[in-house]
Amino acid sequence: MSKQFSWRSRLGGSVSVVAIALGTWLTPAWAGDPFRSENPRNISDTTEQAFEAFFRIGDYPLAAQQVDLALSEANVDPILYAMRASLVYLEDPDNLPSEFKDYATLTLERAEALLNDDPLRGNIYIAVGHFLEGAYALKNDGIVRGVPTALSKLQQVFRHLDRAAAIDAEDPELNIIKGYMDLMLATNLPFSNPERPIERLRNHAGPEYLAKRGLAVGFRDLNRFEEAMEAVDRSLELTPENPEIMYLKAQIYVDSGDRASSLPWFDRALAMQEQLPAELVRQIQRERDQAQRRVDAEQASNR
């Protein structure tokens, strides 16, 4: 989820460092937590595998299979419903079915059930559920009817993120989600200060490859191309087979004016198109064709 939902279509960027097993008798580590190496949460291995396929590898068919497998478990993590909603969105961003709203509501309900056991993550995913419901209202109800609902939902989003921050303001999962949201708003709204979400993603968010991806998108939209390239290169170093990061690097080259250098990166992303949603593949191809036309025109004018 113009400069957009450039965070969906141009995102070319999102999350997962394998949790470090601390493995003591008194403090067992949960190997499935993709966010934390300290104080890991009881997130199942199956859920982590779905997360890895979605965010680290960027293989959406595999992610859909893994999410569905994890949804069959007894204790469903709210992140799974949020990922399922995202997969529905990616299939056709312009025509969201009611299934999207169903998964948004399930995210909310499962997060509310988690509150007693884990109020930090419960509040995080209540916020995510409200965000998804607000996005559905804005997309499906139109500006006149959708904006009041979306604004009300946005208030709930920040209320619950603030509650999570009151529990642990430095939690990596909270900071990756809040950092992305805040930087998206800061790069799209006038008079917004992006430095705080940049600091949040740099210093407190995890996993690192997803934080670097968010920074690359933010710096790109702020026209800070050298910093954007540094961030995307680090994300590529950590996730070298993710076609969306290749696409993001191509976009940074285009936005910085170096279209010729973008073409190999568009091509690398398109060579892995079987991993990507069809609509995203079409968009990458459109942007690649536009860049090629500009390169051809520049070369012709220099003859």
Tab-separated table of C-alpha atoms in Angstrom:
chain	number	residue	atom	x	y	z
A	1	MET	CA	0.000	0.000	0.000
A	2	SER	CA	0.901	8.179	-7.313
A	3	LYS	CA	3.789	8.108	-4.797
A	4	GLN	CA	1.353	6.021	-3.494
A	5	PHE	CA	0.690	3.402	-2.372
A	6	SER	CA	4.116	3.641	-3.818
A	7	TRP	CA	4.666	1.673	-0.617
A	8	ARG	CA	2.911	-1.228	-2.283
A	9	SER	CA	3.595	-0.883	-5.955
A	10	ARG	CA	6.897	0.945	-5.768
A	11	LEU	CA	7.804	-0.457	-2.425
A	12	GLY	CA	10.308	-2.759	-3.942
A	13	GLY	CA	10.710	-3.323	-0.157
A	14	SER	CA	9.892	-5.798	4.049
A	15	VAL	CA	11.001	-8.524	7.066
A	16	SER	CA	12.918	-11.402	8.724
A	17	VAL	CA	16.127	-12.167	10.550
A	18	VAL	CA	16.248	-15.720	11.854
A	19	ALA	CA	15.894	-15.439	15.622
A	20	ILE	CA	19.004	-16.364	17.592
A	21	ALA	CA	18.285	-19.301	19.871
A	22	LEU	CA	19.425	-18.299	23.327
A	23	GLY	CA	18.676	-21.796	24.552
A	24	THR	CA	19.016	-21.694	28.320
A	25	TRP	CA	16.993	-23.885	30.641
A	26	LEU	CA	15.293	-20.934	32.282
A	27	THR	CA	14.654	-18.767	29.231
A	28	PRO	CA	13.802	-20.911	26.188
A	29	ALA	CA	13.951	-19.094	22.841
A	30	TRP	CA	11.262	-19.428	20.225
A	31	ALA	CA	12.967	-20.143	16.909
A	32	GLY	CA	10.032	-18.822	14.909
A	33	ASP	CA	10.282	-15.149	15.894
A	34	PRO	CA	11.535	-13.296	12.798
A	35	PHE	CA	11.876	-9.948	14.606
A	36	ARG	CA	13.723	-10.466	17.877
A	37	SER	CA	16.967	-12.065	18.961
A	38	GLU	CA	16.240	-11.035	22.568
A	39	ASN	CA	12.979	-11.762	24.377
A	40	PRO	CA	11.592	-13.672	21.362
A	41	ARG	CA	7.864	-14.354	21.158
A	42	ASN	CA	6.146	-17.698	20.679
A	43	ILE	CA	5.690	-17.421	16.921
A	44	SER	CA	5.521	-20.803	15.186
A	45	ASP	CA	8.152	-22.053	12.748
A	46	THR	CA	5.418	-22.369	10.101
A	47	THR	CA	4.475	-18.718	10.562
A	48	GLU	CA	8.137	-17.725	10.300
A	49	GLN	CA	8.480	-19.705	7.046
A	50	ALA	CA	5.470	-17.858	5.616
A	51	PHE	CA	7.025	-14.570	6.682
A	52	GLU	CA	10.368	-15.516	5.115
A	53	ALA	CA	8.757	-16.417	1.794
A	54	PHE	CA	6.768	-13.180	1.756
A	55	PHE	CA	9.394	-10.687	2.847
A	56	ARG	CA	12.907	-12.130	2.614
A	57	ILE	CA	12.572	-14.200	-0.567
A	58	GLY	CA	9.787	-12.221	-2.246
A	59	ASP	CA	8.132	-15.408	-3.565
A	60	TYR	CA	4.398	-14.731	-3.415
A	61	PRO	CA	3.070	-18.114	-4.621
A	62	LEU	CA	5.252	-19.816	-2.014
A	63	ALA	CA	4.158	-17.268	0.603
A	64	ALA	CA	0.480	-17.997	-0.154
A	65	GLN	CA	1.090	-21.725	0.320
A	66	GLN	CA	2.987	-21.177	3.567
A	67	VAL	CA	0.397	-18.744	4.931
A	68	ASP	CA	-2.432	-21.197	4.221
A	69	LEU	CA	-0.458	-23.967	5.905
A	70	ALA	CA	0.160	-21.819	8.985
A	71	LEU	CA	-3.526	-20.801	9.096
A	72	SER	CA	-4.395	-24.451	9.682
A	73	GLU	CA	-2.549	-24.436	13.014
A	74	ALA	CA	-4.368	-24.256	16.316
A	75	ASN	CA	-2.990	-20.903	17.452
A	76	VAL	CA	-3.088	-18.578	14.464
A	77	ASP	CA	-0.845	-15.535	14.775
A	78	PRO	CA	-2.517	-12.257	13.730
A	79	ILE	CA	0.357	-11.509	11.351
A	80	LEU	CA	-0.894	-14.370	9.157
A	81	TYR	CA	-4.266	-12.746	8.562
A	82	ALA	CA	-2.499	-9.462	7.783
A	83	MET	CA	-0.275	-11.246	5.247
A	84	ARG	CA	-3.321	-12.969	3.725
A	85	ALA	CA	-5.014	-9.575	3.336
A	86	SER	CA	-1.853	-8.244	1.679
A	87	LEU	CA	-1.800	-11.146	-0.772
A	88	VAL	CA	-5.425	-10.412	-1.720
A	89	TYR	CA	-4.519	-6.744	-2.196
A	90	LEU	CA	-1.581	-7.579	-4.447
A	91	GLU	CA	-3.772	-9.670	-6.760
A	92	ASP	CA	-5.805	-6.612	-7.788
A	93	PRO	CA	-5.123	-3.381	-5.851
A	94	ASP	CA	-7.840	-1.469	-7.711
A	95	ASN	CA	-10.684	-3.885	-6.977
A	96	LEU	CA	-10.545	-5.142	-3.419
A	97	PRO	CA	-12.979	-8.003	-2.730
A	98	SER	CA	-14.826	-8.406	0.558
A	99	GLU	CA	-12.307	-11.157	1.339
A	100	PHE	CA	-9.754	-8.412	2.024
A	101	LYS	CA	-11.993	-6.869	4.685
A	102	ASP	CA	-12.668	-10.325	6.154
A	103	TYR	CA	-8.938	-10.862	6.701
A	104	ALA	CA	-8.578	-7.348	8.120
A	105	THR	CA	-11.320	-8.121	10.658
A	106	LEU	CA	-9.737	-11.485	11.499
A	107	THR	CA	-6.446	-9.656	12.121
A	108	LEU	CA	-8.265	-7.430	14.618
A	109	GLU	CA	-10.080	-10.285	16.328
A	110	ARG	CA	-6.984	-12.466	16.711
A	111	ALA	CA	-4.970	-9.487	17.971
A	112	GLU	CA	-7.632	-8.710	20.574
A	113	ALA	CA	-7.508	-12.345	21.726
A	114	LEU	CA	-3.728	-11.970	22.112
A	115	LEU	CA	-3.947	-8.907	24.376
A	116	ASN	CA	-3.977	-10.753	27.710
A	117	ASP	CA	-0.987	-12.964	26.878
A	118	ASP	CA	1.047	-10.451	24.888
A	119	PRO	CA	-0.273	-6.878	25.115
A	120	LEU	CA	2.629	-5.542	23.032
A	121	ARG	CA	1.912	-7.660	19.951
A	122	GLY	CA	-1.823	-7.535	20.598
A	123	ASN	CA	-1.804	-3.751	20.327
A	124	ILE	CA	0.513	-3.826	17.298
A	125	TYR	CA	-1.865	-6.010	15.309
A	126	ILE	CA	-5.008	-4.282	16.493
A	127	ALA	CA	-3.397	-1.233	14.885
A	128	VAL	CA	-2.625	-3.213	11.725
A	129	GLY	CA	-6.199	-4.528	11.582
A	130	HIS	CA	-7.625	-1.008	11.835
A	131	PHE	CA	-5.188	0.154	9.142
A	132	LEU	CA	-6.362	-2.591	6.776
A	133	GLU	CA	-10.030	-1.846	7.456
A	134	GLY	CA	-9.411	1.845	6.821
A	135	ALA	CA	-7.662	1.041	3.536
A	136	TYR	CA	-10.644	-1.058	2.466
A	137	ALA	CA	-13.105	1.736	3.280
A	138	LEU	CA	-11.056	4.301	1.390
A	139	LYS	CA	-10.705	2.040	-1.648
A	140	ASN	CA	-14.230	0.703	-1.842
A	141	ASP	CA	-16.434	3.480	-0.467
A	142	GLY	CA	-14.867	6.368	-2.372
A	143	ILE	CA	-13.574	9.677	-1.053
A	144	VAL	CA	-16.836	11.103	0.302
A	145	ARG	CA	-17.913	8.035	2.240
A	146	GLY	CA	-14.521	6.447	2.787
A	147	VAL	CA	-12.443	9.301	4.214
A	148	PRO	CA	-14.362	9.686	7.524
A	149	THR	CA	-14.066	5.947	8.175
A	150	ALA	CA	-10.391	5.908	7.170
A	151	LEU	CA	-9.580	8.857	9.442
A	152	SER	CA	-11.393	7.215	12.348
A	153	LYS	CA	-9.438	4.023	11.721
A	154	LEU	CA	-6.178	5.981	11.522
A	155	GLN	CA	-6.856	7.402	14.982
A	156	GLN	CA	-7.257	3.838	16.253
A	157	VAL	CA	-4.033	2.832	14.517
A	158	PHE	CA	-1.979	5.456	16.321
A	159	ARG	CA	-3.790	4.914	19.624
A	160	HIS	CA	-2.832	1.241	19.699
A	161	LEU	CA	0.686	1.826	18.425
A	162	ASP	CA	1.130	4.319	21.267
A	163	ARG	CA	-0.096	1.669	23.709
A	164	ALA	CA	2.438	-0.784	22.317
A	165	ALA	CA	5.190	1.838	22.597
A	166	ALA	CA	4.278	2.397	26.251
A	167	ILE	CA	5.122	-1.266	26.830
A	168	ASP	CA	8.387	-1.328	24.854
A	169	ALA	CA	9.257	1.655	22.675
A	170	GLU	CA	12.353	-0.104	21.268
A	171	ASP	CA	10.658	-3.332	20.189
A	172	PRO	CA	11.855	-4.244	16.645
A	173	GLU	CA	8.439	-5.449	15.407
A	174	LEU	CA	6.713	-2.287	16.599
A	175	ASN	CA	9.399	-0.089	15.067
A	176	ILE	CA	9.416	-1.791	11.676
A	177	ILE	CA	5.639	-1.292	11.357
A	178	LYS	CA	5.508	2.175	12.870
A	179	GLY	CA	8.640	3.249	10.984
A	180	TYR	CA	7.136	2.242	7.646
A	181	MET	CA	3.818	3.962	8.393
A	182	ASP	CA	5.372	7.165	9.692
A	183	LEU	CA	7.882	7.441	6.859
A	184	MET	CA	5.146	6.824	4.286
A	185	LEU	CA	3.130	9.683	5.784
A	186	ALA	CA	6.185	11.930	6.099
A	187	THR	CA	7.111	11.519	2.432
A	188	ASN	CA	3.567	12.118	1.182
A	189	LEU	CA	2.282	14.886	3.440
A	190	PRO	CA	3.524	18.503	3.296
A	191	PHE	CA	5.421	19.945	6.267
A	192	SER	CA	6.076	16.492	7.724
A	193	ASN	CA	9.429	15.702	9.296
A	194	PRO	CA	10.838	12.365	8.086
A	195	GLU	CA	13.838	12.313	10.420
A	196	ARG	CA	12.108	10.613	13.338
A	197	PRO	CA	10.862	7.593	11.329
A	198	ILE	CA	14.263	7.414	9.622
A	199	GLU	CA	15.918	7.223	13.043
A	200	ARG	CA	13.359	4.611	14.119
A	201	LEU	CA	14.125	2.370	11.134
A	202	ARG	CA	17.876	2.881	11.453
A	203	ASN	CA	18.225	2.171	15.146
A	204	HIS	CA	15.294	0.181	16.494
A	205	ALA	CA	13.567	-1.755	13.702
A	206	GLY	CA	14.189	-5.333	12.724
A	207	PRO	CA	14.950	-7.404	10.814
A	208	GLU	CA	17.661	-5.272	9.240
A	209	TYR	CA	16.941	-6.163	5.609
A	210	LEU	CA	13.364	-4.923	5.957
A	211	ALA	CA	14.433	-1.769	7.771
A	212	LYS	CA	16.950	-1.006	4.998
A	213	ARG	CA	14.254	-1.595	2.402
A	214	GLY	CA	11.972	0.907	4.100
A	215	LEU	CA	14.781	3.439	4.303
A	216	ALA	CA	15.550	2.963	0.611
A	217	VAL	CA	11.918	3.699	-0.300
A	218	GLY	CA	11.795	6.724	1.990
A	219	PHE	CA	15.075	8.189	0.769
A	220	ARG	CA	13.989	7.599	-2.832
A	221	ASP	CA	10.774	9.552	-2.263
A	222	LEU	CA	12.738	12.307	-0.518
A	223	ASN	CA	15.121	12.521	-3.512
A	224	ARG	CA	18.031	11.529	-1.268
A	225	PHE	CA	19.367	9.125	-3.849
A	226	GLU	CA	22.831	8.415	-2.479
A	227	GLU	CA	21.334	7.341	0.853
A	228	ALA	CA	18.617	5.398	-0.971
A	229	MET	CA	21.245	3.475	-2.948
A	230	GLU	CA	23.258	2.687	0.180
A	231	ALA	CA	20.135	1.325	1.877
A	232	VAL	CA	18.952	-0.750	-1.085
A	233	ASP	CA	22.446	-2.186	-1.607
A	234	ARG	CA	22.508	-3.336	2.019
A	235	SER	CA	19.044	-4.861	1.634
A	236	LEU	CA	20.237	-6.644	-1.510
A	237	GLU	CA	23.283	-7.901	0.347
A	238	LEU	CA	20.978	-9.449	2.948
A	239	THR	CA	18.307	-10.675	0.488
A	240	PRO	CA	20.154	-11.190	-2.818
A	241	GLU	CA	17.411	-13.273	-4.475
A	242	ASN	CA	14.452	-10.956	-3.818
A	243	PRO	CA	13.156	-9.537	-7.152
A	244	GLU	CA	11.339	-6.640	-5.455
A	245	ILE	CA	14.617	-5.280	-4.114
A	246	MET	CA	16.065	-5.459	-7.632
A	247	TYR	CA	13.013	-3.535	-8.840
A	248	LEU	CA	13.478	-0.966	-6.091
A	249	LYS	CA	17.106	-0.441	-7.125
A	250	ALA	CA	15.952	0.094	-10.722
A	251	GLN	CA	13.466	2.734	-9.519
A	252	ILE	CA	16.145	4.576	-7.577
A	253	TYR	CA	18.302	4.736	-10.705
A	254	VAL	CA	15.325	6.050	-12.718
A	255	ASP	CA	14.374	8.682	-10.148
A	256	SER	CA	17.991	9.845	-9.905
A	257	GLY	CA	18.089	10.301	-13.692
A	258	ASP	CA	20.340	7.337	-14.539
A	259	ARG	CA	17.855	5.343	-16.604
A	260	ALA	CA	20.509	3.394	-18.490
A	261	SER	CA	21.744	1.848	-15.237
A	262	SER	CA	18.179	0.931	-14.265
A	263	LEU	CA	17.600	-1.413	-17.201
A	264	PRO	CA	19.684	-4.399	-15.993
A	265	TRP	CA	17.921	-4.236	-12.614
A	266	PHE	CA	14.468	-4.170	-14.188
A	267	ASP	CA	15.560	-7.159	-16.269
A	268	ARG	CA	16.813	-9.062	-13.238
A	269	ALA	CA	13.483	-8.535	-11.477
A	270	LEU	CA	11.522	-9.584	-14.573
A	271	ALA	CA	13.644	-12.719	-14.928
A	272	MET	CA	12.110	-13.839	-11.610
A	273	GLN	CA	8.556	-12.827	-12.457
A	274	GLU	CA	7.136	-16.237	-11.542
A	275	GLN	CA	7.635	-15.180	-7.916
A	276	LEU	CA	5.608	-11.980	-8.289
A	277	PRO	CA	1.910	-11.082	-8.632
A	278	ALA	CA	0.849	-10.565	-12.245
A	279	GLU	CA	-0.155	-6.932	-11.702
A	280	LEU	CA	3.249	-6.127	-10.209
A	281	VAL	CA	5.000	-7.805	-13.144
A	282	ARG	CA	2.988	-5.660	-15.551
A	283	GLN	CA	3.955	-2.549	-13.637
A	284	ILE	CA	7.656	-3.444	-13.645
A	285	GLN	CA	7.462	-4.053	-17.397
A	286	ARG	CA	5.731	-0.691	-17.953
A	287	GLU	CA	8.388	1.156	-15.978
A	288	ARG	CA	11.145	-0.729	-17.767
A	289	ASP	CA	9.647	0.154	-21.163
A	290	GLN	CA	9.364	3.825	-20.184
A	291	ALA	CA	13.006	3.870	-19.071
A	292	GLN	CA	14.089	2.196	-22.317
A	293	ARG	CA	12.217	4.760	-24.419
A	294	ARG	CA	13.909	7.607	-22.564
A	295	VAL	CA	17.333	6.007	-22.956
A	296	ASP	CA	16.722	5.478	-26.680
A	297	ALA	CA	15.561	9.091	-27.095
A	298	GLU	CA	18.614	10.443	-25.257
A	299	GLN	CA	20.961	8.341	-27.385
A	300	ALA	CA	19.224	9.462	-30.579
A	301	SER	CA	19.497	13.137	-29.594
A	302	ASN	CA	23.238	12.738	-28.985
A	303	ARG	CA	23.994	11.332	-32.443
